[in-house]
XYZ file of N, CA and C in Angstrom:
459
model
N -22.993 68.327 -130.344
C -23.911 67.701 -131.411
C -24.508 66.456 -131.098
N -25.583 66.618 -131.484
C -26.247 65.159 -131.374
C -25.821 64.115 -132.110
N -25.994 62.984 -131.755
C -26.000 61.883 -132.238
C -27.218 61.470 -133.290
N -27.013 61.229 -134.552
C -28.185 61.613 -135.781
C -28.460 60.182 -135.879
N -29.828 59.976 -136.128
C -30.445 58.895 -136.544
C -29.766 58.529 -138.307
N -29.460 59.386 -138.987
C -28.862 59.103 -140.232
C -27.577 59.071 -140.259
N -26.775 58.620 -139.271
C -25.342 58.632 -138.832
C -24.853 58.107 -139.994
N -23.595 58.748 -140.781
C -22.826 58.799 -141.549
C -21.940 57.412 -141.688
N -21.765 56.736 -142.702
C -21.096 55.462 -142.355
C -19.650 55.960 -143.034
N -18.584 55.646 -142.467
C -17.397 56.039 -143.517
C -17.088 55.050 -144.417
N -16.884 53.921 -143.935
C -17.059 52.473 -144.820
C -18.005 51.585 -144.727
N -18.424 51.253 -145.908
C -19.527 50.002 -146.028
C -19.150 48.751 -145.740
N -19.836 47.702 -145.645
C -19.570 46.623 -145.136
C -18.602 45.665 -146.591
N -18.153 44.680 -146.418
C -17.318 44.115 -147.565
C -18.416 43.269 -147.903
N -19.425 42.637 -147.322
C -20.129 41.795 -147.918
C -21.707 42.005 -147.817
N -22.308 41.224 -148.539
C -24.136 41.408 -148.240
C -24.259 40.884 -146.494
N -23.641 39.871 -146.541
C -23.963 39.185 -145.242
C -23.727 40.203 -143.592
N -22.394 40.883 -143.844
C -22.054 41.784 -143.081
C -23.122 42.832 -142.949
N -23.207 43.249 -144.137
C -24.647 44.582 -144.053
C -26.061 43.973 -143.663
N -26.165 42.834 -143.946
C -27.664 42.385 -143.259
C -27.972 42.187 -141.896
N -26.773 41.966 -141.124
C -27.085 41.562 -139.439
C -27.522 40.243 -139.726
N -27.527 39.370 -140.632
C -27.715 38.005 -140.295
C -29.354 37.707 -140.659
N -29.763 38.644 -141.584
C -31.077 38.681 -141.943
C -31.303 38.227 -143.387
N -31.888 37.355 -143.973
C -32.114 37.115 -145.488
C -32.908 37.825 -145.880
N -32.953 39.321 -146.431
C -33.728 40.103 -146.443
C -34.176 40.047 -148.028
N -33.433 39.294 -148.716
C -33.843 38.939 -150.019
C -34.951 37.799 -150.263
N -35.307 37.211 -149.252
C -36.537 35.878 -149.142
C -37.475 36.226 -148.310
N -38.609 36.379 -149.034
C -39.974 36.632 -148.172
C -39.760 37.556 -147.379
N -39.916 38.791 -147.195
C -39.818 39.890 -146.777
C -41.407 39.962 -146.295
N -41.454 40.544 -144.936
C -42.553 40.809 -144.411
C -43.340 41.941 -145.026
N -42.552 42.904 -145.769
C -43.422 43.894 -146.577
C -41.911 44.551 -147.471
N -42.480 44.851 -149.019
C -41.213 45.337 -149.615
C -41.991 46.251 -150.392
N -41.420 47.442 -151.051
C -42.080 48.118 -151.972
C -41.306 49.595 -151.737
N -41.458 50.341 -152.954
C -41.105 51.925 -153.281
C -41.464 52.836 -152.290
N -40.655 53.760 -151.326
C -40.862 54.715 -150.846
C -39.750 56.011 -151.173
N -40.433 57.305 -151.043
C -39.333 58.055 -151.097
C -38.801 58.572 -149.888
N -37.400 58.626 -149.721
C -36.785 58.950 -148.257
C -36.257 60.421 -148.606
N -36.343 61.240 -147.578
C -35.516 62.160 -147.159
C -33.970 62.070 -146.779
N -32.896 62.757 -147.304
C -31.576 62.508 -147.011
C -31.516 63.546 -145.987
N -30.393 63.299 -144.969
C -30.214 64.054 -143.841
C -29.202 65.272 -144.037
N -28.463 65.039 -144.864
C -27.618 66.174 -144.849
C -28.252 67.145 -146.117
N -28.255 66.599 -147.194
C -29.009 67.022 -148.392
C -30.262 66.784 -148.580
N -31.164 67.712 -148.163
C -32.408 67.377 -147.815
C -33.458 67.260 -149.174
N -32.745 66.191 -150.209
C -33.601 65.861 -151.113
C -34.293 64.666 -151.291
N -35.522 63.975 -151.820
C -36.063 63.025 -151.776
C -35.522 61.845 -152.756
N -35.256 60.780 -152.295
C -34.413 59.834 -152.983
C -35.498 58.481 -153.212
N -36.010 57.998 -154.214
C -37.009 56.761 -154.221
C -36.230 55.540 -153.974
N -36.320 54.966 -153.034
C -35.806 53.502 -152.718
C -36.650 52.283 -152.509
N -36.060 51.110 -152.626
C -36.624 50.076 -152.508
C -36.508 49.579 -151.120
N -37.731 49.517 -150.177
C -37.317 48.990 -149.011
C -37.886 47.908 -148.747
N -37.351 46.968 -147.700
C -37.699 45.800 -147.433
C -37.710 45.599 -145.701
N -38.909 45.435 -145.211
C -38.992 44.847 -143.939
C -39.005 43.453 -143.707
N -38.076 43.170 -142.802
C -37.743 41.811 -142.174
C -37.092 41.464 -141.015
N -37.786 41.052 -140.197
C -37.122 40.506 -139.295
C -36.678 41.544 -138.167
N -37.167 42.970 -137.891
C -37.204 43.861 -136.943
C -35.931 44.880 -137.702
N -35.550 44.537 -138.829
C -34.812 45.615 -139.622
C -35.324 46.096 -141.068
N -35.650 47.541 -140.948
C -35.888 48.002 -142.410
C -34.705 48.363 -143.027
N -34.518 47.703 -144.411
C -33.363 47.914 -145.249
C -34.182 48.592 -146.494
N -33.067 49.154 -146.872
C -33.423 50.132 -148.564
C -32.117 49.837 -149.494
N -32.618 49.879 -150.737
C -31.723 49.576 -151.743
C -32.225 50.667 -153.016
N -31.131 50.697 -153.831
C -31.326 51.619 -154.972
C -32.437 51.075 -155.857
N -32.126 49.591 -155.991
C -33.293 48.777 -157.157
C -34.031 47.461 -156.468
N -35.118 47.546 -157.129
C -36.324 46.610 -156.727
C -35.711 45.070 -156.649
N -34.738 44.959 -157.652
C -34.180 43.665 -157.633
C -33.135 43.160 -156.662
N -33.694 42.683 -155.265
C -32.851 42.295 -154.471
C -32.430 40.810 -154.157
N -31.163 40.426 -154.432
C -30.697 39.196 -154.022
C -29.842 39.015 -153.244
N -29.483 37.618 -152.679
C -28.506 37.566 -151.909
C -27.142 38.202 -151.854
N -26.909 38.887 -152.982
C -25.660 39.519 -153.492
C -25.895 41.083 -153.128
N -26.896 41.507 -153.010
C -27.628 43.178 -152.819
C -26.970 43.201 -151.644
N -26.447 44.794 -151.352
C -25.875 45.148 -150.359
C -26.959 46.503 -149.860
N -27.271 46.360 -148.781
C -28.511 47.605 -148.524
C -27.679 48.908 -148.620
N -28.495 50.038 -148.873
C -27.853 51.547 -148.693
C -28.064 51.790 -147.434
N -28.857 51.093 -146.637
C -29.092 51.667 -145.329
C -29.942 50.558 -144.663
N -29.853 50.784 -143.125
C -30.427 49.677 -142.289
C -31.107 50.392 -141.162
N -32.210 50.338 -141.085
C -32.893 50.524 -139.452
C -33.182 49.503 -138.656
N -32.655 49.468 -137.527
C -33.401 48.298 -136.848
C -34.397 49.081 -136.006
N -35.631 48.377 -136.292
C -36.857 48.884 -135.847
C -36.890 49.295 -134.223
N -36.540 48.120 -133.439
C -36.354 48.226 -132.323
C -35.831 49.833 -131.616
N -35.104 50.514 -132.303
C -34.568 51.935 -132.036
C -35.619 52.992 -132.272
N -36.636 52.432 -132.797
C -37.720 53.323 -133.332
C -39.086 53.387 -132.288
N -39.312 54.646 -131.854
C -40.409 54.918 -131.011
C -42.062 54.809 -131.360
N -42.044 55.794 -132.752
C -43.351 55.858 -133.451
C -43.314 55.884 -134.801
N -44.279 55.528 -135.210
C -44.350 55.471 -136.841
C -45.816 56.078 -136.943
N -46.010 57.406 -137.660
C -47.432 58.017 -137.983
C -47.105 58.651 -139.132
N -48.433 58.826 -139.680
C -48.550 60.206 -140.661
C -47.937 61.505 -140.470
N -47.355 62.112 -141.630
C -46.891 63.319 -141.405
C -47.089 64.248 -142.455
N -48.175 64.056 -143.030
C -48.522 65.037 -144.149
C -48.685 66.453 -143.548
N -49.139 66.927 -142.532
C -49.118 68.070 -141.890
C -47.864 68.480 -141.531
N -46.988 67.884 -141.027
C -45.492 68.286 -141.042
C -44.843 68.501 -142.241
N -45.164 67.795 -143.384
C -44.648 68.087 -144.541
C -44.924 68.848 -145.573
N -46.240 68.785 -145.345
C -47.314 69.480 -146.360
C -47.400 68.567 -147.575
N -46.776 67.310 -147.524
C -47.045 66.253 -148.752
C -48.009 65.483 -148.530
N -48.854 65.059 -149.729
C -49.524 63.741 -149.183
C -48.784 62.194 -149.339
N -49.600 61.532 -148.321
C -48.901 59.977 -148.360
C -47.534 60.170 -147.719
N -47.382 61.283 -146.666
C -46.104 61.141 -145.972
C -46.228 60.562 -144.640
N -44.978 59.987 -144.187
C -45.202 59.383 -142.663
C -43.833 59.467 -142.231
N -43.828 59.451 -140.789
C -42.716 59.633 -140.042
C -42.064 58.624 -139.202
N -40.855 58.140 -138.965
C -40.368 57.110 -138.374
C -39.487 57.721 -137.145
N -39.749 57.733 -135.655
C -38.995 58.692 -134.985
C -38.256 57.848 -133.891
N -36.827 58.191 -133.557
C -36.337 57.659 -132.254
C -36.290 58.549 -131.323
N -35.581 58.405 -130.226
C -35.665 59.388 -128.948
C -35.184 60.636 -129.620
N -34.179 60.342 -130.476
C -33.418 61.568 -130.815
C -33.948 62.317 -132.341
N -34.149 61.643 -133.224
C -34.308 62.044 -134.614
C -35.886 61.641 -135.275
N -35.950 62.412 -136.240
C -37.222 61.551 -137.202
C -36.780 61.571 -138.543
N -37.260 60.346 -139.145
C -36.972 59.876 -140.508
C -38.011 60.288 -141.347
N -38.387 60.799 -142.433
C -39.400 60.866 -143.332
C -39.872 60.164 -144.476
N -40.711 59.863 -144.922
C -40.852 58.815 -145.995
C -42.021 59.309 -146.600
N -42.212 58.978 -148.330
C -43.497 59.469 -149.102
C -43.952 58.256 -149.644
N -45.030 57.641 -149.416
C -45.443 56.486 -150.294
C -46.114 56.905 -151.502
N -46.680 55.846 -152.202
C -47.149 56.341 -153.541
C -48.705 56.571 -153.309
N -49.594 56.184 -152.282
C -51.100 56.336 -152.175
C -51.350 56.255 -150.638
N -52.316 56.537 -150.265
C -52.627 56.417 -148.820
C -52.782 54.944 -148.301
N -53.255 53.900 -149.287
C -53.171 52.814 -148.618
C -51.749 52.417 -148.754
N -51.044 52.486 -149.496
C -49.074 52.361 -149.158
C -49.039 52.763 -148.017
N -49.156 53.935 -147.806
C -48.699 54.535 -146.268
C -49.291 53.913 -145.216
N -50.705 53.675 -145.366
C -50.998 52.969 -143.806
C -50.530 51.638 -143.947
N -50.504 50.848 -145.045
C -49.820 49.432 -144.980
C -48.310 49.587 -144.408
N -47.621 50.379 -144.613
C -46.310 50.626 -144.347
C -46.224 50.802 -142.827
N -47.030 51.793 -142.276
C -47.427 52.343 -140.826
C -47.810 51.116 -140.207
N -48.623 50.408 -140.505
C -49.059 48.985 -139.748
C -48.014 48.316 -139.773
N -47.237 47.956 -141.107
C -46.235 47.015 -140.905
C -45.435 47.099 -139.783
N -44.717 48.283 -139.987
C -43.518 49.032 -139.009
C -43.919 49.188 -137.651
N -45.114 49.405 -137.469
C -45.680 49.461 -135.908
C -45.584 48.075 -135.371
N -46.081 46.915 -135.976
C -46.146 45.762 -135.965
C -44.695 45.090 -135.234
N -43.971 45.868 -136.195
C -42.405 45.303 -135.941
C -41.797 46.057 -135.018
N -42.259 47.200 -134.436
C -41.568 48.027 -133.492
C -41.980 47.101 -132.130
N -43.656 46.858 -132.129
C -43.794 46.085 -131.150
C -43.137 44.946 -130.871
N -43.163 44.025 -131.728
C -42.216 42.509 -131.723
C -40.931 42.751 -131.313
N -40.515 43.644 -131.719
C -38.707 43.898 -131.880
C -38.276 44.815 -130.705
N -38.937 45.296 -129.978
C -38.811 46.408 -129.205
C -37.935 45.851 -127.784
N -36.984 46.621 -127.242
C -36.333 46.307 -126.185
C -36.036 47.709 -125.250
N -35.597 47.437 -124.310
C -35.261 48.512 -123.305
C -34.309 49.398 -123.296
N -33.113 48.721 -124.126
C -31.884 49.558 -124.235
C -31.808 49.769 -125.810
N -31.894 51.066 -126.094
C -31.874 51.425 -127.877
C -30.703 52.304 -127.984
N -29.828 52.087 -129.142
C -28.662 52.852 -129.449
C -28.965 53.223 -130.948
N -28.397 54.568 -131.229
C -28.759 55.233 -132.545
C -27.614 54.730 -133.219
N -26.490 54.425 -132.995
C -25.524 53.893 -133.585
C -25.487 52.671 -134.272
N -26.571 51.903 -134.112
C -27.035 50.964 -135.025
C -27.431 51.041 -136.227
N -27.796 52.238 -136.569
C -28.278 52.619 -137.781
C -27.217 53.163 -139.130
N -27.484 52.097 -139.911
C -26.555 52.520 -140.851
C -27.272 52.898 -142.124
N -26.622 54.277 -142.711
C -27.460 54.754 -143.709
C -26.129 55.201 -144.800
N -25.853 54.388 -145.700
C -25.044 54.686 -146.665
C -25.134 55.756 -147.616
N -26.488 56.155 -147.896
C -27.069 57.163 -148.671
C -26.725 58.734 -148.072
N -26.320 58.907 -146.675
C -25.996 60.012 -146.277
C -24.814 60.481 -146.324
N -23.749 59.598 -146.538
C -22.609 60.281 -146.649
C -22.477 61.386 -147.446
N -21.161 62.283 -146.967
C -21.425 63.513 -147.931
C -20.754 63.324 -149.088
N -21.345 64.086 -150.443
C -21.018 63.683 -151.672
C -19.370 63.582 -151.775
N -18.983 62.679 -152.712
C -17.608 62.932 -152.897
C -17.348 63.598 -154.271
N -16.108 63.753 -154.459
C -15.940 65.004 -155.657
C -16.216 64.349 -156.703
N -16.122 62.534 -157.123
C -16.665 62.165 -158.067
C -18.441 62.027 -158.273
N -18.977 62.160 -157.214
C -20.486 62.227 -157.054
C -21.050 63.690 -157.650
N -20.098 64.729 -157.518
C -20.514 65.867 -157.937
C -20.376 66.119 -159.400
N -19.547 65.644 -159.951
C -19.256 65.816 -161.628
C -20.344 65.339 -162.114
């Protein structure tokens, strides 16, 4: 079974600092805004607030991000190879994809302008933060954990 970009994380970090990888995501992000993200196991679309800062793409359930906020997931952009439009793949307007050597994640922006701005921002970050050795296990996605019994109720 291939290692997944959306690797499920059994336990979450105990503090926001542990989750952030040392990045002050709550202060002056390079880019932030709402995107719809497709889940790995349950292929539903979830609206999340994304923050791009210092080579990491964080996402949250809420747009109010503070020092105490804990990201729902983190993608180190250095592990990404491409970011490009994906309307033809998903048959949805304003869609784009972010790919590693093993997997592809899909997002939908609210407009063509937003989509292009995200693609450009993430693309710049990939170039700035890329390195020769990449590991998928650095991706943390707390949204992709299989639902618990209490979440199904």
